[in-house]
PDB file of C-alpha atoms in Angstrom:
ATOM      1  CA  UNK C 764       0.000   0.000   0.000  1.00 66.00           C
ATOM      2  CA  UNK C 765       1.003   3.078  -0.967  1.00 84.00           C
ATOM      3  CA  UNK C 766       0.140   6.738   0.364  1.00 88.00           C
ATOM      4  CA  UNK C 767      -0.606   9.495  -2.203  1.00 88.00           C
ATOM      5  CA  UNK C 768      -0.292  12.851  -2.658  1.00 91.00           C
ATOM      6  CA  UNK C 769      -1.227  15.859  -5.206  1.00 89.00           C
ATOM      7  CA  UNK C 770      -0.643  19.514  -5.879  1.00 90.00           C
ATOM      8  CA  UNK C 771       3.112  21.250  -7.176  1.00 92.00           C
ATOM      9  CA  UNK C 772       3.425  22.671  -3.890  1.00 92.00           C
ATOM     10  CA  UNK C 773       3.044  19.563  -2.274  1.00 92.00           C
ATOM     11  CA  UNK C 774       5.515  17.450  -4.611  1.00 94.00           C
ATOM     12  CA  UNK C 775       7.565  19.826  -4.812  1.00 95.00           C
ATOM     13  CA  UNK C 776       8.729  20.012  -0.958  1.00 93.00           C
ATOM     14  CA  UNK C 777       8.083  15.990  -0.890  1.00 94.00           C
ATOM     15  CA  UNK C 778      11.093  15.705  -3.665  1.00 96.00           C
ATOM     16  CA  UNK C 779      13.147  18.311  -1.409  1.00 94.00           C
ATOM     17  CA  UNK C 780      12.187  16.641   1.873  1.00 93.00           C
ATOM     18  CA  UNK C 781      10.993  13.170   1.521  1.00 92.00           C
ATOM     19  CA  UNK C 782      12.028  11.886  -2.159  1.00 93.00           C
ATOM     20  CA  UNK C 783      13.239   8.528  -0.100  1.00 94.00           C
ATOM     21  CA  UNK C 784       9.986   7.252   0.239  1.00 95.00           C
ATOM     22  CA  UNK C 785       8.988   7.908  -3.023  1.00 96.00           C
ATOM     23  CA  UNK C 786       7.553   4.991  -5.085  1.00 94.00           C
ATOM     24  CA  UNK C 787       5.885   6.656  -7.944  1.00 94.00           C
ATOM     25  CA  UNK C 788       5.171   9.868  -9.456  1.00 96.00           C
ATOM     26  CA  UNK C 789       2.753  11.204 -12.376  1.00 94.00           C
ATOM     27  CA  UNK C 790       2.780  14.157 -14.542  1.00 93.00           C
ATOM     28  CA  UNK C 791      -0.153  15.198 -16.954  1.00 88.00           C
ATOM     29  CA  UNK C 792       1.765  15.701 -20.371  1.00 83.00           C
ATOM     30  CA  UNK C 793      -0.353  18.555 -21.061  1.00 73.00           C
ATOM     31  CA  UNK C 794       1.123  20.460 -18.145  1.00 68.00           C
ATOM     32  CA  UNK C 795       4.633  22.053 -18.671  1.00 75.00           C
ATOM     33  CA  UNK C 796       5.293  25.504 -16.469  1.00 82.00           C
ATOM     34  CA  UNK C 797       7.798  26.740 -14.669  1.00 88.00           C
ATOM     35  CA  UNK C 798       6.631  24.978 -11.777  1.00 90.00           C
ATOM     36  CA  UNK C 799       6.428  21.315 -13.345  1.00 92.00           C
ATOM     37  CA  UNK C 800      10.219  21.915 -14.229  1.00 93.00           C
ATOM     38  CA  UNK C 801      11.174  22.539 -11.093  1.00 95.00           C
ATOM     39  CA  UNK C 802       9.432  19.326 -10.215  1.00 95.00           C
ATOM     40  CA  UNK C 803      11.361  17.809 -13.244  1.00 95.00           C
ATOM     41  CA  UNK C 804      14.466  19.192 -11.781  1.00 95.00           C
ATOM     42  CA  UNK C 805      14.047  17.697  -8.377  1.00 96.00           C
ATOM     43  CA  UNK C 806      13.071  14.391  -9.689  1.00 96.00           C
ATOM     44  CA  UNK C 807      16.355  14.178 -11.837  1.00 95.00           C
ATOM     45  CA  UNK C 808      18.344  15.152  -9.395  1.00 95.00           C
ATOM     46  CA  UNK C 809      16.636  12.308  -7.538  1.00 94.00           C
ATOM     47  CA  UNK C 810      16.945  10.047  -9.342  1.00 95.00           C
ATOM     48  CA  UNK C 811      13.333   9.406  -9.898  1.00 95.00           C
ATOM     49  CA  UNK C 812      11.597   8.135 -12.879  1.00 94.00           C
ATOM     50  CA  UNK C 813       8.374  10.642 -14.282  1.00 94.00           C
ATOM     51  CA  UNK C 814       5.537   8.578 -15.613  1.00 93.00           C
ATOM     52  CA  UNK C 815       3.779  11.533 -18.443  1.00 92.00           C
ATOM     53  CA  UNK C 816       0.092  10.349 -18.625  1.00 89.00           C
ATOM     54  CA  UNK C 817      -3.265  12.154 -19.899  1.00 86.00           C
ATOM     55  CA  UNK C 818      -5.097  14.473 -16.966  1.00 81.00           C
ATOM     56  CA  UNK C 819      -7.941  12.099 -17.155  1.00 82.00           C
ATOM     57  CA  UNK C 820      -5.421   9.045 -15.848  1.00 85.00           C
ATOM     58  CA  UNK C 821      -4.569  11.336 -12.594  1.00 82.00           C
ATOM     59  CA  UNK C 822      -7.981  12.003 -12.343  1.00 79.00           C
ATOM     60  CA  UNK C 823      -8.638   8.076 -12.242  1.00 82.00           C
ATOM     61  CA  UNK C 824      -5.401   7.499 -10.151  1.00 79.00           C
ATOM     62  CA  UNK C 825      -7.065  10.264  -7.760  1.00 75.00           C
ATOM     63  CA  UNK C 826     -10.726   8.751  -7.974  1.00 71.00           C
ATOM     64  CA  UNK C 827     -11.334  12.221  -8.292  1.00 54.00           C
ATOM     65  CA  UNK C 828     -15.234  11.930  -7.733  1.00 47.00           C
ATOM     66  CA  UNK C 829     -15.155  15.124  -5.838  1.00 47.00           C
ATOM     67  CA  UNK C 830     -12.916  17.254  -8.638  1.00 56.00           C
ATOM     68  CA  UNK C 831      -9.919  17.646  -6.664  1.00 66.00           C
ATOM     69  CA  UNK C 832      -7.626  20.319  -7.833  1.00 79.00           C
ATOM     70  CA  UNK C 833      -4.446  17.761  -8.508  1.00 83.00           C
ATOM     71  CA  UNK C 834      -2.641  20.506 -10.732  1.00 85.00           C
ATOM     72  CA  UNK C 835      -1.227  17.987 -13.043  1.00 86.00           C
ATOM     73  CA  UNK C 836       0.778  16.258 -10.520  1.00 92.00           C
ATOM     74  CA  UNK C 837       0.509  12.998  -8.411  1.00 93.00           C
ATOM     75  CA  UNK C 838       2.909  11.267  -6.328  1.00 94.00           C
ATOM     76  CA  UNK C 839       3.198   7.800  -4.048  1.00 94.00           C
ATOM     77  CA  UNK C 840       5.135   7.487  -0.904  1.00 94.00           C
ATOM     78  CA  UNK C 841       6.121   4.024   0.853  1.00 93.00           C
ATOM     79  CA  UNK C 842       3.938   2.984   3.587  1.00 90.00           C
ATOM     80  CA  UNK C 843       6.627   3.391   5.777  1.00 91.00           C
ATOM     81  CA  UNK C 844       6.883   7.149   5.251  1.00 91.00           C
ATOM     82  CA  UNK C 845       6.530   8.863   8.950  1.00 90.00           C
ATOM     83  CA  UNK C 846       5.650  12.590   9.026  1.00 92.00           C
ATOM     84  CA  UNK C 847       5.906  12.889  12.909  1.00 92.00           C
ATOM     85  CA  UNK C 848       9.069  12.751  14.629  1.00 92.00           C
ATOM     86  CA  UNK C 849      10.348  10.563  17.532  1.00 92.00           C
ATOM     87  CA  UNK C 850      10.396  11.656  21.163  1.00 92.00           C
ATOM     88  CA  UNK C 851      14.048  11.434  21.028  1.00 93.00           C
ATOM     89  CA  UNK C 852      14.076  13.829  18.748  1.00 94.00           C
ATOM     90  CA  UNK C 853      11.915  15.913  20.766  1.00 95.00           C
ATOM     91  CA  UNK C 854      13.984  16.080  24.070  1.00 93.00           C
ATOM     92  CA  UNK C 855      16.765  16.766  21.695  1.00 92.00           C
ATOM     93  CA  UNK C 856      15.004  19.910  19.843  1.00 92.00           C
ATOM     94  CA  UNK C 857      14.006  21.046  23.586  1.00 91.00           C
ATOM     95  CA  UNK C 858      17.670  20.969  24.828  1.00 84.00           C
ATOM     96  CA  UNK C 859      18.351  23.583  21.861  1.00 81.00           C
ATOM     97  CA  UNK C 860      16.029  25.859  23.301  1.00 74.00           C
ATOM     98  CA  UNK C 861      13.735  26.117  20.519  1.00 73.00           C
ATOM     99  CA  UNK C 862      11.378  28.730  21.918  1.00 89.00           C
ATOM    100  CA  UNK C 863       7.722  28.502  20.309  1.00 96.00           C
ATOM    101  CA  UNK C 864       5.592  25.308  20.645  1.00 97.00           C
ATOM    102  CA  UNK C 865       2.244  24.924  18.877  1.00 98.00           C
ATOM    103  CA  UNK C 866       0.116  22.327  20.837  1.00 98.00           C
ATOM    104  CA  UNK C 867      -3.248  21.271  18.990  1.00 97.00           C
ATOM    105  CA  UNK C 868      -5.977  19.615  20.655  1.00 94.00           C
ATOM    106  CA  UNK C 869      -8.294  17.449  18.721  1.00 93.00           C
ATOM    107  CA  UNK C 870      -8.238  19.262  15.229  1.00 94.00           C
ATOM    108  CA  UNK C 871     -10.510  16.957  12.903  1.00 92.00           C
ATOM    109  CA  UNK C 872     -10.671  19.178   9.684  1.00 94.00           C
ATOM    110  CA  UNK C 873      -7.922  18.525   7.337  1.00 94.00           C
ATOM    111  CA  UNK C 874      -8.149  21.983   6.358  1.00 94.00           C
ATOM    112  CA  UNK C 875      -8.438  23.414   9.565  1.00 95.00           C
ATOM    113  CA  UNK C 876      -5.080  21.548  10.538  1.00 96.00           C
ATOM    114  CA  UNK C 877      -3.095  21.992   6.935  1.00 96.00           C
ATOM    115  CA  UNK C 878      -3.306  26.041   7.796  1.00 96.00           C
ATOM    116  CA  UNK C 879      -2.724  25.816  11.326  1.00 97.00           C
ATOM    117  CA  UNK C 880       0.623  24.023  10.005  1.00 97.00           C
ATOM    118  CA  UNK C 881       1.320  26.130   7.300  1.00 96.00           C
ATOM    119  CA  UNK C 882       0.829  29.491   9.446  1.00 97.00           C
ATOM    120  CA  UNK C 883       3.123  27.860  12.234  1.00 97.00           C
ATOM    121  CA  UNK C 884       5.607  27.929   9.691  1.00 96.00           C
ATOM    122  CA  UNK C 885       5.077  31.328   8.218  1.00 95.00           C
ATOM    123  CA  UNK C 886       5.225  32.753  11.714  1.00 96.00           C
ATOM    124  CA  UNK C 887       8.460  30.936  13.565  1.00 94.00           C
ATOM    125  CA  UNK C 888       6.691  28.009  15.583  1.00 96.00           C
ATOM    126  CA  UNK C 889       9.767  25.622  16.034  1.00 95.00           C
ATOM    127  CA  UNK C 890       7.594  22.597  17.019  1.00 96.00           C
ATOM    128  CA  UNK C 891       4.262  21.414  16.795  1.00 98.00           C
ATOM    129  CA  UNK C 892       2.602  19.052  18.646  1.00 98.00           C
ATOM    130  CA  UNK C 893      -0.544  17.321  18.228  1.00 97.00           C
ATOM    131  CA  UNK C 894      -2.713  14.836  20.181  1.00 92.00           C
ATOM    132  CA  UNK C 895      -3.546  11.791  18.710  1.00 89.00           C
ATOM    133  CA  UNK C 896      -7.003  10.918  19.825  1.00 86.00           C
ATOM    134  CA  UNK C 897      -9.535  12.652  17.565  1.00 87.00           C
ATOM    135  CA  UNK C 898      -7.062  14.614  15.242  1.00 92.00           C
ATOM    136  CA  UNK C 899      -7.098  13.865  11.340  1.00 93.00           C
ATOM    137  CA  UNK C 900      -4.288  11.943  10.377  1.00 93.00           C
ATOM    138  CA  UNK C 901      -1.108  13.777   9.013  1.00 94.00           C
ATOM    139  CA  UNK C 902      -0.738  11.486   6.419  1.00 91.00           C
ATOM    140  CA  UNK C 903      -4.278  13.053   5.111  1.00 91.00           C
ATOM    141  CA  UNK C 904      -3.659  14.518   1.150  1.00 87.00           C
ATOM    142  CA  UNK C 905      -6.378  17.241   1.728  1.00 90.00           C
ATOM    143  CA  UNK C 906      -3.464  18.443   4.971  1.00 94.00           C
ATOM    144  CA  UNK C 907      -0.553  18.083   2.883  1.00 92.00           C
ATOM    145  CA  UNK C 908      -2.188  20.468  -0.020  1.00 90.00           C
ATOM    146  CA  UNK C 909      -3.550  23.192   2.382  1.00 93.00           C
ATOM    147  CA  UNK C 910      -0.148  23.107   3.894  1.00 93.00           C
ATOM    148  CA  UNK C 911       1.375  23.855   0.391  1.00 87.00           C
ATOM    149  CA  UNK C 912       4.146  21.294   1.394  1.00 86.00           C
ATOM    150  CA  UNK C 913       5.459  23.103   4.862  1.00 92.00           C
ATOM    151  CA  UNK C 914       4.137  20.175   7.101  1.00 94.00           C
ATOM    152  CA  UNK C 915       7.765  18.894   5.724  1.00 92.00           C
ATOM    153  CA  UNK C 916       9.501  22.311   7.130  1.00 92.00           C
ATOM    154  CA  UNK C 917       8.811  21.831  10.524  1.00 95.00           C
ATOM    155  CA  UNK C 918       8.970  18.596  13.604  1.00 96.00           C
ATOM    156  CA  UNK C 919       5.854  17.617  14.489  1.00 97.00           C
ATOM    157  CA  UNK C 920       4.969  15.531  17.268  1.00 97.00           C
ATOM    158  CA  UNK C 921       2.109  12.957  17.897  1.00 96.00           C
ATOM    159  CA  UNK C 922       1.186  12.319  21.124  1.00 95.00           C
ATOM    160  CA  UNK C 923      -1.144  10.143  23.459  1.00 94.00           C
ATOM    161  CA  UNK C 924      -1.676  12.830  26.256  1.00 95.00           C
ATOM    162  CA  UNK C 925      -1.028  16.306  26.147  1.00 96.00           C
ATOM    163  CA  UNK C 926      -1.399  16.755  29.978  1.00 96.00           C
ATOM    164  CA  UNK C 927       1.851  14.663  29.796  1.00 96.00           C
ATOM    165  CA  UNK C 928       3.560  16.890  26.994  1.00 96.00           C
ATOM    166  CA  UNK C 929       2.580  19.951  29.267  1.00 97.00           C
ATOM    167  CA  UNK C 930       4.103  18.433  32.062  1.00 97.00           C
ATOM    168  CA  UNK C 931       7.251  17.919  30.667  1.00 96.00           C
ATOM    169  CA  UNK C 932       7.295  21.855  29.436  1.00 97.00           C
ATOM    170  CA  UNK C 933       7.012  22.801  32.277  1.00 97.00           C
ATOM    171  CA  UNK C 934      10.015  21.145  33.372  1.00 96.00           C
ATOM    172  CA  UNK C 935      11.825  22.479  30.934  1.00 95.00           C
ATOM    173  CA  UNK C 936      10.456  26.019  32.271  1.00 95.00           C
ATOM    174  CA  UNK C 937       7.902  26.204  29.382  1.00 96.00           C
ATOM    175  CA  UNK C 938       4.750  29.055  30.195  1.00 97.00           C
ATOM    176  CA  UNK C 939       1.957  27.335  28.581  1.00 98.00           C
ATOM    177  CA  UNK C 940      -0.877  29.480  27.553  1.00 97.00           C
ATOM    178  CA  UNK C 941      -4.713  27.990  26.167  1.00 96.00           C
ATOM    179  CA  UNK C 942      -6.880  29.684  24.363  1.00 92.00           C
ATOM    180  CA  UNK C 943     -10.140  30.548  25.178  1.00 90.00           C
ATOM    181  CA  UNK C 944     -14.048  32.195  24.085  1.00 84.00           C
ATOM    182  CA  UNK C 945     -14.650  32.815  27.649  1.00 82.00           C
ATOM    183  CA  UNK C 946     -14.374  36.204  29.597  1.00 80.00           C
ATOM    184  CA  UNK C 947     -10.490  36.005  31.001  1.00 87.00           C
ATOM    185  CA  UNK C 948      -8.118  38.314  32.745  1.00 89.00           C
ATOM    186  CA  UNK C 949      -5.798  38.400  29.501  1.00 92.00           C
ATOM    187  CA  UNK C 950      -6.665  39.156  25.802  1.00 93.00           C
ATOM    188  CA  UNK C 951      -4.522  38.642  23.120  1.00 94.00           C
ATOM    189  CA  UNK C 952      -3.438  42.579  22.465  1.00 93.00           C
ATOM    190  CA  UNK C 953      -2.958  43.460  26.503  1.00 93.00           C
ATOM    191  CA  UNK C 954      -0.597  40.203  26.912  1.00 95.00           C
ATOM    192  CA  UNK C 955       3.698  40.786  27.047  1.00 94.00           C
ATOM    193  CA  UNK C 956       4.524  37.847  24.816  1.00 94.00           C
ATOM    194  CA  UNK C 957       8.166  39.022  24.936  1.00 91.00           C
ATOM    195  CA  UNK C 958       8.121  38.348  29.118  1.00 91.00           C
ATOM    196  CA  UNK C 959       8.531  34.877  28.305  1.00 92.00           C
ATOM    197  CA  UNK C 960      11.220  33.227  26.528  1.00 90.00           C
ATOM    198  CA  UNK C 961       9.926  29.960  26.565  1.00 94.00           C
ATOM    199  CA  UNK C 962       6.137  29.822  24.654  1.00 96.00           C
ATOM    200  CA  UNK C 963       3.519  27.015  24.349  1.00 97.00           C
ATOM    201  CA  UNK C 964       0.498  27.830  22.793  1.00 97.00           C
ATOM    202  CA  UNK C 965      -2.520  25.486  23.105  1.00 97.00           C
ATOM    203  CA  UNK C 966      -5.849  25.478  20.229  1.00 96.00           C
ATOM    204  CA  UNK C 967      -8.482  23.178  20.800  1.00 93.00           C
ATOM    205  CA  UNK C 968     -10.879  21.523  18.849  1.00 87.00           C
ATOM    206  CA  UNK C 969     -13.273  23.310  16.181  1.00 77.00           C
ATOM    207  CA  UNK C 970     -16.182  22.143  18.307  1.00 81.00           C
ATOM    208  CA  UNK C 971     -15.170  22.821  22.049  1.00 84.00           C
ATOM    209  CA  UNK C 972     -12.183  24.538  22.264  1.00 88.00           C
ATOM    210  CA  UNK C 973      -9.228  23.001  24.743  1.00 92.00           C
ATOM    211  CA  UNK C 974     -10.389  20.388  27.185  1.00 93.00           C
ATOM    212  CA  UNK C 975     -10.993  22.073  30.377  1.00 94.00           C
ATOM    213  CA  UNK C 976      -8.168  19.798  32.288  1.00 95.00           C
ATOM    214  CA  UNK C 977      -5.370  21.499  29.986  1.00 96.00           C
ATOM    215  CA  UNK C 978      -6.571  24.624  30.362  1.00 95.00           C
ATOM    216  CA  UNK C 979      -6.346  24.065  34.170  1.00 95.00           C
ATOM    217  CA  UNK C 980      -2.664  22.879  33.559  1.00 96.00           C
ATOM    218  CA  UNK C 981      -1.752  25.422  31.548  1.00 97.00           C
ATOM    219  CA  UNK C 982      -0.364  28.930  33.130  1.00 97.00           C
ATOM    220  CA  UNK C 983      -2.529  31.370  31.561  1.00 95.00           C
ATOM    221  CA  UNK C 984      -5.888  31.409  29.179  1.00 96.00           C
ATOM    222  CA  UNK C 985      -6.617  34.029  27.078  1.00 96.00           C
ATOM    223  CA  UNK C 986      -8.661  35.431  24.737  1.00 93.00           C
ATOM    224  CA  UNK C 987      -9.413  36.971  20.747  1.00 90.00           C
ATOM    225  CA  UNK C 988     -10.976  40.309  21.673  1.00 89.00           C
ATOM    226  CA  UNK C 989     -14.310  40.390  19.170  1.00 82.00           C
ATOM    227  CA  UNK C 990     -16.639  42.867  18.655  1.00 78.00           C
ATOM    228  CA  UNK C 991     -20.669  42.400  17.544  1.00 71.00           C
ATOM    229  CA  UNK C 992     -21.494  39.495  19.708  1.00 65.00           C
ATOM    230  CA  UNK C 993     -19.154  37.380  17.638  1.00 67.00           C
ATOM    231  CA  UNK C 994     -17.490  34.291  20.604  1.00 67.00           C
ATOM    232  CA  UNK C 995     -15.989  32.784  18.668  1.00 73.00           C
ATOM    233  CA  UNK C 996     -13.454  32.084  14.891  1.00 82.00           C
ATOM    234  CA  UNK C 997     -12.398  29.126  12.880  1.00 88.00           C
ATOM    235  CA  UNK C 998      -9.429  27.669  14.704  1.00 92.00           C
ATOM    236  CA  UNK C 999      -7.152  28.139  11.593  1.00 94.00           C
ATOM    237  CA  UNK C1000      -8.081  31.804  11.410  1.00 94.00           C
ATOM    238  CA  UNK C1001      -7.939  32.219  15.581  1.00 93.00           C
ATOM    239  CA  UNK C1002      -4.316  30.396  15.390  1.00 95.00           C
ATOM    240  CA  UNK C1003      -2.951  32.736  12.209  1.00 96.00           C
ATOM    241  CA  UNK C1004      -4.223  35.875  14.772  1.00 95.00           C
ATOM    242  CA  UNK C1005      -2.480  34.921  17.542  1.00 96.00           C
ATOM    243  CA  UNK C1006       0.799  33.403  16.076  1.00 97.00           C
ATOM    244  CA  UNK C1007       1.153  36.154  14.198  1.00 96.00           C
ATOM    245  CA  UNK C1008       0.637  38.399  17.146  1.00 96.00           C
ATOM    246  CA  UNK C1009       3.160  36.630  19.016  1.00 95.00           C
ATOM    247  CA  UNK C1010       5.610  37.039  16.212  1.00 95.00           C
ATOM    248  CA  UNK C1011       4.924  40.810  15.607  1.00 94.00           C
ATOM    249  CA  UNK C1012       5.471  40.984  19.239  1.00 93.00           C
ATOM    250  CA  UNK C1013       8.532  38.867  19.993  1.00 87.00           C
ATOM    251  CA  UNK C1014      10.471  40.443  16.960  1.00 80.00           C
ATOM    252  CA  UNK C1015       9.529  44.252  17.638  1.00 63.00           C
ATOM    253  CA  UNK C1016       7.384  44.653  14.540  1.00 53.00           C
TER     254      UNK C1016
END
């Protein structure tokens, strides 16, 4: 069994990043732009073999009932292809001070979770980490194409319990902050990000928000200021607000 993948973006970063695990990878020989020669390019250098079909073959190789946008391009990875790291890994990353954590809790929506990933990379997370348990799976195409390829940029861990995880930050003197829709003594614009070297943000789930036992774990919740009644955002738009908060913050923009 195979795992597949579409979009330039996508196969683009996958020949940069994970070209090891490739096993196959499709081209519609009516598309030939800039961007399919950089994938030609990549694959070359590679060492991996193009297969030039008609768009209607990718659309069959995609079962593409629901007219995904492939853009021409379709690749296979190995089942053994991992795109979460190891814990070793983790502890290591920690010891190098890396000094913004994303922490998402039971994100179902591919799309919702491709953006959150792609804005964590756009606005200096270092790590993400996700929970398991109700979470769409990373290996998810619909992820990898809203991510335009950046879930490849960054470590991501999967984990069993974040109250664990958020134990262990705070070891490491981590300040863990949640998120919240509910009246709280912080809001996003009246909170000193820079007071804090060491930054773990928490997002929950599109329906509920963070479980109530991290946010009583974590050091500090705090809110999106809205006006007109509005309590709430989509968690990929209330997570590219506040990271890029934090970064305009933390670099003196």
């Amino acid at each position: 069994m195979c795992y597949k993948f579409y979009g330039i973006y996508t196969v683009i970063n996958i020949l940069k990043y994970k070209y090891s695990y490739v096993e196959k990878l499709y081209i519609s020989n009516n598309k030939l732009n800039k961007k399919i020669k950089i994938i030609l390019y990549l694959s070359k250098l590679r060492f991996i073999k193009v297969e030039f079909v008609s768009n209607s073959s990718i659309d069959k190789l995609m079962k593409n009932k629901y007219m995904v946008n492939h853009q021409g391009v379709v690749i296979f990875l190995k089942k053994s292809v991992s795109f979460s790291g190891s814990e070793n890994e983790f502890f290591d990353l920690l010891k190098k001070k890396n000094n913004l954590i994303l922490i998402l809790d039971r994100i179902n929506d591919p799309y919702n979770l491709g953006s959150c990933i792609r804005t964590a990379v756009a606005s200096g997370v270092d790590i993400i980490i996700i929970s398991k348990r109700n979470t769409v799976s990373l290996k998810n195409n619909i992820v990898h194409k809203v991510s335009t390829g950046t879930i490849y940029k960054i470590f991501i861990l999967e984990v069993v319990s974040l109250l664990k995880i958020i134990k262990i930050l705070h070891s490491y003197n981590f300040f863990v902050i949640s998120t919240t829709v509910f009246d709280t003594k912080y809001t996003l614009f009246n909170f000193d990000f820079n007071s804090f070297s060491l930054l773990a943000i928490v997002f929950g789930s599109e329906e509920d928000g963070v479980k109530k036992i991290i946010q009583k774990k974590s050091d500090c919740l705090i809110k999106i200021p809205m006006l007109n009644n509005s309590n709430s955002l989509n968690v990929s738009v209330s997570n590219g607000i506040f990271l890029f908060e934090v970064f305009r913050q933390r670099r003196k923009i």
